[in-house]
Tab-separated table of C-alpha atoms in Angstrom:
chain	number	residue	atom	x	y	z
A	432	MET	CA	0.000	0.000	0.000
A	433	ASP	CA	1.189	3.444	-0.872
A	434	THR	CA	1.829	5.375	2.319
A	435	THR	CA	1.800	8.708	0.502
A	436	GLN	CA	-1.942	8.257	-0.010
A	437	LEU	CA	-2.417	7.596	3.695
A	438	LEU	CA	-0.232	10.523	4.628
A	439	LYS	CA	-2.453	12.952	2.767
A	440	GLY	CA	-5.200	12.427	5.262
A	441	VAL	CA	-3.113	12.633	8.397
A	442	LEU	CA	-0.364	15.079	7.569
A	443	ASP	CA	-2.110	17.903	9.426
A	444	LEU	CA	-2.246	15.787	12.520
A	445	ALA	CA	1.360	14.661	12.144
A	446	VAL	CA	2.600	18.226	11.776
A	447	LEU	CA	0.589	19.411	14.760
A	448	ALA	CA	1.918	16.491	16.776
A	449	VAL	CA	5.607	17.208	16.152
A	450	LEU	CA	5.008	20.826	17.163
A	451	ARG	CA	3.307	19.908	20.399
A	452	ASP	CA	6.410	19.895	22.561
A	453	GLU	CA	8.714	22.181	20.681
A	454	ASP	CA	8.442	24.957	18.075
A	455	GLY	CA	10.217	24.308	14.833
A	456	TYR	CA	11.115	25.741	11.421
A	457	GLY	CA	10.236	24.113	8.146
A	458	TYR	CA	13.228	21.923	7.570
A	459	ASP	CA	13.346	21.009	11.244
A	460	ILE	CA	9.723	19.858	11.177
A	461	LEU	CA	10.397	17.817	8.063
A	462	ARG	CA	13.332	16.170	9.797
A	463	ARG	CA	11.253	15.340	12.880
A	464	LEU	CA	8.567	13.728	10.750
A	465	ARG	CA	11.083	11.636	8.876
A	466	SER	CA	12.987	10.558	11.949
A	467	ALA	CA	9.658	9.572	13.489
A	468	GLY	CA	9.281	7.075	10.654
A	469	LEU	CA	7.331	9.002	8.015
A	470	ASP	CA	10.050	8.540	5.424
A	471	ASP	CA	7.817	9.240	2.464
A	472	VAL	CA	6.622	12.615	3.633
A	473	GLY	CA	7.054	15.116	0.849
A	474	ASP	CA	8.998	18.304	1.248
A	475	ALA	CA	6.408	20.454	-0.481
A	476	SER	CA	3.553	18.691	1.303
A	477	VAL	CA	4.942	19.662	4.696
A	478	TYR	CA	5.485	23.210	3.507
A	479	GLY	CA	2.035	23.528	2.066
A	480	THR	CA	0.516	22.053	5.202
A	481	LEU	CA	2.368	24.518	7.417
A	482	ARG	CA	1.139	27.440	5.296
A	483	ARG	CA	-2.423	26.146	5.371
A	484	LEU	CA	-2.443	25.546	9.141
A	485	PHE	CA	-1.018	29.024	9.589
A	486	GLN	CA	-3.696	30.553	7.349
A	487	ALA	CA	-6.353	28.597	9.247
A	488	GLY	CA	-5.113	30.117	12.493
A	489	ALA	CA	-3.800	26.975	14.116
A	490	LEU	CA	-0.174	28.140	14.106
A	491	THR	CA	1.750	31.280	14.911
A	492	THR	CA	5.097	32.167	13.406
A	493	TYR	CA	8.137	34.108	14.453
A	494	VAL	CA	11.444	34.723	12.750
A	495	VAL	CA	14.727	33.834	14.393
A	496	PRO	CA	17.758	35.565	12.898
A	497	SER	CA	20.643	33.291	12.232
A	498	GLU	CA	24.249	34.378	11.989
A	499	ALA	CA	25.495	31.491	9.907
A	500	GLY	CA	22.625	30.657	7.598
A	501	PRO	CA	19.363	32.244	6.501
A	502	HIS	CA	16.785	33.571	8.951
A	503	ARG	CA	14.394	30.886	10.051
A	504	LYS	CA	10.657	31.130	10.414
A	505	TYR	CA	9.566	29.121	13.392
A	506	TYR	CA	6.082	27.695	13.713
A	507	ALA	CA	4.367	27.271	17.088
A	508	LEU	CA	1.064	25.799	18.175
A	509	ASN	CA	-1.453	28.278	19.541
A	510	ALA	CA	-4.617	27.480	21.459
A	511	ALA	CA	-6.565	26.727	18.307
A	512	GLY	CA	-3.780	24.444	17.143
A	513	ARG	CA	-3.746	22.544	20.397
A	514	ALA	CA	-7.502	22.144	20.232
A	515	GLN	CA	-7.267	20.871	16.674
A	516	LEU	CA	-4.503	18.475	17.691
A	517	ALA	CA	-6.610	17.063	20.526
A	518	GLN	CA	-9.701	16.740	18.327
A	519	SER	CA	-7.908	15.235	15.327
A	520	GLY	CA	-5.961	12.931	17.649
A	521	LYS	CA	-9.173	11.493	18.986
A	522	VAL	CA	-10.585	10.953	15.517
A	523	TRP	CA	-7.392	9.231	14.434
A	524	THR	CA	-7.221	6.996	17.473
A	525	GLY	CA	-10.783	5.898	16.965
A	526	PHE	CA	-10.191	5.339	13.275
A	527	ALA	CA	-6.975	3.412	13.887
A	528	GLN	CA	-8.658	1.189	16.486
A	529	THR	CA	-11.426	0.462	14.020
A	530	MET	CA	-8.910	-0.434	11.358
A	531	ASP	CA	-6.928	-2.568	13.778
A	532	ARG	CA	-10.009	-4.442	14.775
A	533	LEU	CA	-10.987	-4.895	11.169
A	534	ILE	CA	-7.625	-6.181	10.152
A	535	GLY	CA	-7.343	-8.330	13.259
A	536	GLU	CA	-10.690	-10.010	12.536
A	537	GLU	CA	-9.723	-10.541	8.910
A	538	ALA	CA	-6.410	-12.030	9.891
A	539	ALA	CA	-7.868	-14.273	12.608
B	184	MET	CA	11.683	38.744	2.127
B	185	ILE	CA	14.531	36.988	3.742
B	186	ALA	CA	17.741	37.081	1.806
B	187	PRO	CA	19.331	33.674	1.950
B	188	SER	CA	23.066	33.994	2.207
B	189	GLY	CA	23.795	30.683	0.534
B	190	SER	CA	21.603	31.354	-2.456
B	191	SER	CA	22.761	30.000	-5.740
B	192	LEU	CA	21.852	29.874	-9.358
B	193	GLU	CA	20.460	26.412	-8.850
B	194	ILE	CA	18.083	27.605	-6.148
B	195	ASP	CA	17.102	30.619	-8.195
B	196	TYR	CA	16.426	28.439	-11.174
B	197	TYR	CA	14.349	26.010	-9.164
B	198	LEU	CA	12.409	28.826	-7.505
B	199	GLU	CA	11.760	30.396	-10.859
B	200	ARG	CA	10.279	27.178	-12.205
B	201	VAL	CA	8.145	26.706	-9.112
B	202	GLY	CA	6.969	30.286	-9.456
B	203	GLU	CA	6.080	29.674	-13.106
B	204	ALA	CA	4.002	26.673	-12.135
B	205	LEU	CA	2.143	28.854	-9.632
B	206	ALA	CA	1.830	31.796	-12.032
B	207	ASP	CA	-1.948	31.591	-12.131
B	208	LEU	CA	-2.162	32.496	-8.445
B	209	PRO	CA	-2.420	36.106	-7.332
B	210	LEU	CA	0.976	37.506	-6.490
B	211	GLU	CA	0.232	37.781	-2.771
B	212	VAL	CA	-0.785	34.153	-2.498
B	213	ARG	CA	2.195	33.011	-4.491
B	214	GLU	CA	4.637	35.097	-2.490
B	215	ASP	CA	3.179	33.850	0.738
B	216	LEU	CA	3.439	30.280	-0.457
B	217	MET	CA	7.049	30.641	-1.608
B	218	GLU	CA	8.287	32.965	1.095
B	219	ASP	CA	10.328	30.419	3.031
B	220	LEU	CA	11.400	28.247	0.148
B	221	PRO	CA	14.797	29.898	-0.557
B	222	ALA	CA	15.971	29.386	3.012
B	223	HIS	CA	14.536	25.898	3.002
B	224	PHE	CA	16.299	24.927	-0.237
B	225	VAL	CA	19.588	26.127	1.181
B	226	GLU	CA	19.145	23.703	4.061
B	227	VAL	CA	18.090	20.869	1.801
B	228	LEU	CA	21.280	21.287	-0.212
B	229	GLU	CA	23.457	21.690	2.847
B	230	GLU	CA	22.117	18.653	4.662
B	231	GLN	CA	21.349	16.274	1.841
B	232	GLY	CA	23.722	17.303	-0.922
B	233	GLY	CA	23.048	16.459	-4.534
B	234	SER	CA	20.871	18.705	-6.628
B	235	LEU	CA	17.472	20.128	-5.806
B	236	VAL	CA	15.847	18.170	-8.601
B	237	GLU	CA	17.320	14.938	-7.191
B	238	ARG	CA	16.099	15.753	-3.688
B	239	LEU	CA	12.767	17.379	-4.394
B	240	GLY	CA	11.740	16.191	-7.828
B	241	PRO	CA	10.861	18.394	-10.795
B	242	PRO	CA	9.918	21.982	-9.879
B	243	ALA	CA	6.475	21.667	-11.478
B	244	ALA	CA	5.679	18.581	-9.369
B	245	TYR	CA	6.966	20.354	-6.279
B	246	ALA	CA	4.699	23.297	-7.023
B	247	ALA	CA	1.709	21.016	-7.546
B	248	GLU	CA	2.351	19.265	-4.222
B	249	LEU	CA	2.770	22.601	-2.476
B	250	ARG	CA	-0.456	23.899	-3.918
B	251	ALA	CA	-2.388	20.772	-3.028
B	252	ALA	CA	-1.056	20.596	0.529
B	253	ALA	CA	-1.757	24.274	1.093
B	254	GLY	CA	-5.301	23.700	-0.105
B	255	ILE	CA	-5.167	26.458	-2.720
B	256	GLU	CA	-7.359	26.220	-5.754
B	257	ALA	CA	-6.111	27.609	-9.034
B	258	GLY	CA	-6.588	31.352	-9.171
B	259	ALA	CA	-7.894	31.499	-5.603
B	260	GLY	CA	-7.504	34.460	-3.326
B	261	ALA	CA	-8.726	38.004	-3.448
B	262	ALA	CA	-6.659	40.208	-5.678
B	263	SER	CA	-6.316	43.937	-5.257
B	264	THR	CA	-6.831	46.131	-8.297
B	265	ALA	CA	-3.113	46.740	-8.698
B	266	ARG	CA	-2.606	43.012	-8.715
B	267	VAL	CA	-5.384	42.599	-11.232
B	268	ASP	CA	-3.644	45.091	-13.514
B	269	LEU	CA	-0.381	43.258	-13.072
B	270	GLU	CA	-2.041	39.951	-13.847
B	271	ARG	CA	-3.682	41.473	-16.912
B	272	LEU	CA	-0.280	42.724	-18.109
B	273	ARG	CA	1.131	39.301	-17.525
B	274	GLY	CA	-1.722	37.808	-19.495
B	275	ARG	CA	-1.047	40.159	-22.385
B	276	LEU	CA	2.643	39.291	-22.347
B	277	ARG	CA	1.726	35.619	-22.362
B	278	ILE	CA	-0.548	36.135	-25.361
B	279	ALA	CA	2.150	38.120	-27.181
B	280	ASP	CA	4.570	35.346	-26.321
B	281	GLU	CA	2.254	32.763	-27.859
B	282	ARG	CA	1.413	34.819	-30.939
B	283	GLY	CA	5.064	35.639	-31.583
B	284	GLY	CA	5.885	31.982	-31.158
B	285	ARG	CA	3.242	30.873	-33.646
B	286	LEU	CA	4.719	33.290	-36.151
B	287	ILE	CA	8.037	31.436	-36.109
B	288	GLY	CA	6.597	27.982	-35.608
B	289	TYR	CA	6.820	27.497	-31.846
B	290	GLU	CA	4.248	27.284	-29.106
B	291	ARG	CA	5.767	30.344	-27.475
B	292	ALA	CA	8.413	32.835	-28.518
B	293	THR	CA	10.216	32.105	-25.266
B	294	ASP	CA	10.452	28.460	-26.338
B	295	PHE	CA	12.501	29.617	-29.266
B	296	LEU	CA	14.643	31.898	-27.110
B	297	ARG	CA	15.190	29.053	-24.697
B	298	LEU	CA	16.589	26.990	-27.568
B	299	LEU	CA	19.106	29.756	-28.180
B	300	ARG	CA	20.382	29.667	-24.635
B	301	PRO	CA	23.389	27.435	-25.428
B	302	ALA	CA	24.388	29.931	-28.103
B	303	TRP	CA	24.320	32.645	-25.467
B	304	TRP	CA	26.459	30.520	-23.152
B	305	VAL	CA	29.107	30.208	-25.874
B	306	ALA	CA	28.836	33.877	-26.827
B	307	ARG	CA	29.196	35.152	-23.283
B	308	GLY	CA	32.280	32.955	-22.751
B	309	VAL	CA	33.961	34.370	-25.837
B	310	ALA	CA	32.739	37.880	-25.066
B	311	ILE	CA	34.181	37.948	-21.576
B	312	VAL	CA	37.609	36.843	-22.819
B	313	VAL	CA	37.467	39.443	-25.578
B	314	LEU	CA	36.598	41.995	-22.942
B	315	ILE	CA	39.602	40.973	-20.852
B	316	PHE	CA	41.877	41.590	-23.818
B	317	ALA	CA	40.049	44.702	-24.967
B	318	MET	CA	40.524	46.278	-21.548
B	319	ASP	CA	44.207	45.347	-21.687
B	320	ILE	CA	43.978	43.320	-18.499
B	321	LEU	CA	45.972	40.948	-20.672
B	322	PRO	CA	47.970	42.442	-23.547
B	323	SER	CA	45.458	42.899	-26.325
B	324	ASP	CA	47.793	41.747	-29.075
B	325	ARG	CA	47.976	38.273	-27.573
B	326	ILE	CA	44.368	37.366	-28.266
B	327	ASP	CA	45.437	35.850	-31.567
B	328	ASP	CA	48.108	33.585	-30.143
B	329	PRO	CA	47.588	30.344	-28.174
B	330	LEU	CA	47.014	32.212	-24.905
B	331	GLY	CA	43.904	33.854	-26.325
B	332	TRP	CA	42.589	30.641	-27.826
B	333	VAL	CA	43.170	28.624	-24.666
B	334	LEU	CA	41.368	31.248	-22.600
B	335	ILE	CA	38.439	31.371	-25.017
B	336	VAL	CA	38.063	27.580	-25.025
B	337	ALA	CA	38.258	27.477	-21.221
B	338	ALA	CA	35.743	30.290	-20.858
B	339	VAL	CA	33.305	28.647	-23.261
B	340	ILE	CA	33.543	25.311	-21.414
B	341	ALA	CA	33.033	26.986	-18.048
B	342	SER	CA	30.194	29.141	-19.355
B	343	VAL	CA	28.317	26.226	-20.924
B	344	ARG	CA	28.764	24.148	-17.795
B	345	LEU	CA	27.516	27.001	-15.656
B	346	GLY	CA	24.515	27.454	-17.897
B	347	ALA	CA	23.599	23.811	-18.358
B	348	VAL	CA	24.420	22.317	-14.957
B	349	GLY	CA	24.239	25.359	-12.719
B	350	ARG	CA	27.664	24.494	-11.342
B	351	PRO	CA	29.784	25.919	-9.854
B	352	ARG	CA	27.099	27.366	-7.619
B	353	MET	CA	27.447	31.068	-7.111
B	354	HIS	CA	25.572	33.972	-5.659
B	355	ARG	CA	22.747	35.386	-7.708
B	356	PHE	CA	24.489	38.738	-8.096
B	357	VAL	CA	27.638	37.080	-9.389
B	358	GLY	CA	25.401	35.520	-12.014
B	359	TYR	CA	23.922	38.907	-12.896
B	360	GLY	CA	27.458	40.304	-13.087
B	361	ILE	CA	28.519	37.592	-15.519
B	362	THR	CA	25.464	38.286	-17.658
B	363	ALA	CA	26.232	42.014	-17.657
B	364	LEU	CA	29.888	41.404	-18.572
B	365	GLY	CA	28.778	39.069	-21.335
B	366	ILE	CA	26.476	41.693	-22.794
B	367	ILE	CA	29.191	44.367	-22.615
B	368	GLY	CA	31.649	41.988	-24.247
B	369	VAL	CA	29.244	41.228	-27.077
B	370	LEU	CA	28.777	44.970	-27.621
B	371	VAL	CA	32.555	45.483	-27.682
B	372	MET	CA	32.838	42.745	-30.279
B	373	ALA	CA	30.063	44.319	-32.334
B	374	VAL	CA	31.828	47.708	-32.264
B	375	ASN	CA	35.123	46.116	-33.284
B	376	LEU	CA	33.474	44.362	-36.196
B	377	ASP	CA	32.168	47.750	-37.258
B	378	GLN	CA	35.667	49.220	-37.131
B	379	LEU	CA	36.958	46.338	-39.199
B	380	GLY	CA	34.388	47.231	-41.813
B	381	ASN	CA	35.432	50.876	-41.723
B	382	SER	CA	39.108	50.113	-42.161
B	383	GLN	CA	38.278	48.168	-45.279
B	384	SER	CA	36.685	51.236	-46.772
B	385	TYR	CA	40.098	52.895	-46.933
B	386	LEU	CA	41.125	50.426	-49.563
B	387	PRO	CA	41.146	52.050	-52.999
B	388	GLN	CA	38.469	49.747	-54.386
B	389	ALA	CA	35.920	51.019	-51.928
B	390	SER	CA	33.255	52.931	-53.748
B	391	SER	CA	32.876	55.633	-51.118
B	392	ASN	CA	36.351	57.066	-51.646
B	393	PRO	CA	36.005	60.378	-53.514
B	394	TYR	CA	39.677	60.280	-54.540
B	395	GLN	CA	39.591	56.898	-56.134
B	396	GLY	CA	39.798	58.334	-59.659
B	397	ILE	CA	42.991	60.252	-58.928
B	398	VAL	CA	46.132	58.766	-60.360
B	399	ASP	CA	48.534	61.588	-59.624
B	400	VAL	CA	48.844	64.866	-57.760
B	401	TYR	CA	50.491	68.005	-59.120
B	402	PRO	CA	51.201	70.507	-56.394
B	403	VAL	CA	51.990	74.105	-57.338
B	404	ASP	CA	53.037	77.027	-55.175
B	405	GLN	CA	51.259	80.363	-54.841
B	406	ASP	CA	52.765	81.593	-58.054
B	407	GLY	CA	51.687	78.515	-59.896
B	408	ARG	CA	55.162	77.049	-60.019
B	409	PRO	CA	55.063	73.270	-60.015
B	410	LEU	CA	56.540	71.669	-56.916
B	411	GLN	CA	58.505	68.496	-56.912
B	412	ASN	CA	58.814	65.751	-54.302
B	413	VAL	CA	55.911	66.961	-52.189
B	414	THR	CA	54.638	64.674	-49.447
B	415	LEU	CA	51.139	65.167	-48.112
B	416	TYR	CA	50.125	64.315	-44.537
B	417	ASP	CA	46.732	63.955	-42.974
B	418	GLN	CA	45.662	65.365	-39.576
B	419	ASN	CA	47.237	62.390	-37.808
B	420	GLY	CA	50.585	62.786	-39.444
B	421	ASN	CA	50.089	59.823	-41.708
B	422	PRO	CA	51.240	60.250	-45.294
B	423	ILE	CA	48.418	60.406	-47.780
B	424	SER	CA	48.712	57.889	-50.548
B	425	MET	CA	46.838	58.629	-53.712
B	426	GLY	CA	47.348	57.576	-57.235
B	427	ASP	CA	49.479	54.791	-58.532
B	428	ALA	CA	53.024	55.064	-57.255
B	429	TRP	CA	54.232	52.696	-59.972
B	430	ARG	CA	52.634	54.566	-62.805
B	431	CYS	CA	55.749	56.339	-63.952
B	432	TYR	CA	58.310	53.930	-62.664
B	433	ALA	CA	60.176	52.775	-65.709
B	434	GLY	CA	62.385	50.281	-63.969
B	435	GLN	CA	65.197	52.697	-63.447
B	436	GLY	CA	66.158	54.883	-60.561
B	437	PRO	CA	64.944	54.382	-57.014
B	438	GLU	CA	61.774	52.394	-56.568
B	439	PRO	CA	58.694	54.300	-55.447
B	440	ARG	CA	58.702	54.898	-51.708
B	441	ALA	CA	55.983	53.863	-49.342
B	442	THR	CA	55.474	57.518	-48.658
B	443	PRO	CA	54.763	58.883	-52.068
B	444	ALA	CA	56.290	62.106	-53.253
B	445	TYR	CA	54.137	64.082	-55.617
B	446	PRO	CA	53.947	64.386	-58.451
B	447	LEU	CA	54.445	60.700	-59.028
B	448	CYS	CA	55.137	61.468	-62.615
B	449	PRO	CA	57.354	64.549	-62.802
B	450	LEU	CA	56.115	67.111	-65.279
B	451	GLY	CA	58.677	66.487	-67.891
B	452	ARG	CA	57.883	62.880	-68.266
B	453	THR	CA	54.185	62.527	-68.443
B	454	ALA	CA	52.192	65.650	-68.680
B	455	PRO	CA	49.031	65.759	-66.677
B	456	SER	CA	46.098	65.056	-68.790
B	457	GLU	CA	44.103	68.030	-69.959
B	458	GLY	CA	41.656	69.350	-67.467
B	459	THR	CA	42.655	67.223	-64.518
B	460	ALA	CA	45.689	69.198	-63.407
B	461	PRO	CA	46.245	72.905	-63.624
B	462	GLN	CA	48.284	73.893	-66.629
B	463	PRO	CA	51.503	75.252	-65.276
B	464	THR	CA	51.790	78.822	-66.488
B	465	THR	CA	55.378	79.540	-67.266
B	466	THR	CA	56.391	82.928	-65.972
B	467	THR	CA	60.095	82.311	-66.278
B	468	THR	CA	62.107	83.178	-69.294
B	469	PRO	CA	59.891	83.133	-72.279
B	470	THR	CA	61.153	80.969	-74.967
B	471	PRO	CA	62.235	83.105	-77.921
B	472	THR	CA	59.750	83.147	-80.617
B	473	PRO	CA	61.058	83.528	-84.134
B	474	THR	CA	60.120	87.121	-84.761
B	475	PRO	CA	61.662	88.750	-87.867
B	476	THR	CA	64.736	90.668	-86.837
B	477	PRO	CA	65.828	93.734	-88.790
B	478	THR	CA	68.374	92.310	-91.196
B	479	SER	CA	71.379	94.037	-92.669
B	480	PRO	CA	71.098	95.387	-96.196
B	481	PRO	CA	70.860	92.542	-98.518
B	482	THR	CA	74.094	91.453	-99.771
B	483	PRO	CA	74.150	91.815	-103.515
B	484	THR	CA	73.980	88.469	-104.965
B	485	PRO	CA	76.322	88.067	-107.852
B	486	THR	CA	73.745	87.565	-110.384
B	487	PRO	CA	74.769	88.286	-113.904
B	488	SER	CA	72.930	91.256	-114.943
B	489	ALA	CA	71.109	90.394	-117.933
B	490	SER	CA	70.396	93.898	-118.587
B	491	VAL	CA	73.688	94.544	-120.260
B	492	ASN	CA	73.373	91.946	-122.793
B	493	PRO	CA	70.660	92.411	-125.129
B	494	SER	CA	68.960	89.224	-125.691
B	495	PRO	CA	70.557	87.490	-128.551
B	496	SER	CA	67.342	86.434	-129.779
B	497	GLY	CA	66.392	89.820	-130.225
B	498	SER	CA	63.023	89.379	-131.371
B	499	PRO	CA	62.046	91.705	-133.973
B	500	SER	CA	60.521	94.441	-132.216
B	501	ALA	CA	57.205	95.386	-133.090
B	502	SER	CA	58.673	98.573	-134.340
B	503	GLY	CA	59.428	97.068	-137.601
């Protein structure tokens, strides 16, 4: 099964989740997602998702000047983002349990 | 906008293509969407190496993914009137691009120009080397010897590689500088070609030379006396060569000099043809004309006077 298709539905949730404990900039967030095991996550997909969540009001941004490299725009969860994370998390957990059950019954 | 310090031609190129793929979006939306990409691409290259296309896929696909993930429909977003005008201008340019292209058998005129890019890469390589010699950074007379040729070949190879591969990576403004130098170099070459053409017009066969019909020059002084061995100079001190220096050379005496002395044919030898040179008016000693001089009394010629002797054949006079 192609995980990129699955990712499309849950990328918002994944991005919100990696920002829960620590703010991050674009490339940093991408790295967190990949090191968490989402190897197939697309560069542009993460970027587009960040812009959309920001436009939707779930994220705030701030720029951190960097001496060595380019300035970085950090993304942070705000209250709306945390609420969305909690809500989407519940939906996912329920969905995943349903799928697990389904697959478990099939396999049994 | 954040100016990425590690920007390169490769990133610029990739960004440009992404921007083209998002060209239907209002400028604000597009800028917002692409705002962080330059800095991001710098990090991608630094951490992962390789090229952007290897890491991120084709720019158009990247743009499509970006658009889809950001949830932006084509042409979405409110556009201010200034933006609308800008978009309209863009639309007109696009139409002109397509019409111009159809005229020469391409989908777009820019397609045709894009095909010519390798030619520009070669031209700018040559042009920059020419410029180096023209400005005497290297002695300008050496452009024809192996040094010049080696430099031109090296510059062309480097220029084509830079254009085709985007390597070596360099700052955007260095790229602009190279383009500017290339354009200046091409202009310098164009001007030099022009001069080459002009220098050819000094050859006698050129039709624009008003003195081409002149075969000799006969200088005279204020009194009209012919002058010999006169050399004429132009405003730069260069001797003026007119006529055919060999015209009156009969194979004897000194050969004609590079700097001609006029008249080429001294007066005594070949007179200037009627009407072309002023007739020298001789005011020196007039040549004696044979006027009748008063002669001495005529010496009596010893002619036998026939008067004494009556004619023997005395014809009978009519008196009889």
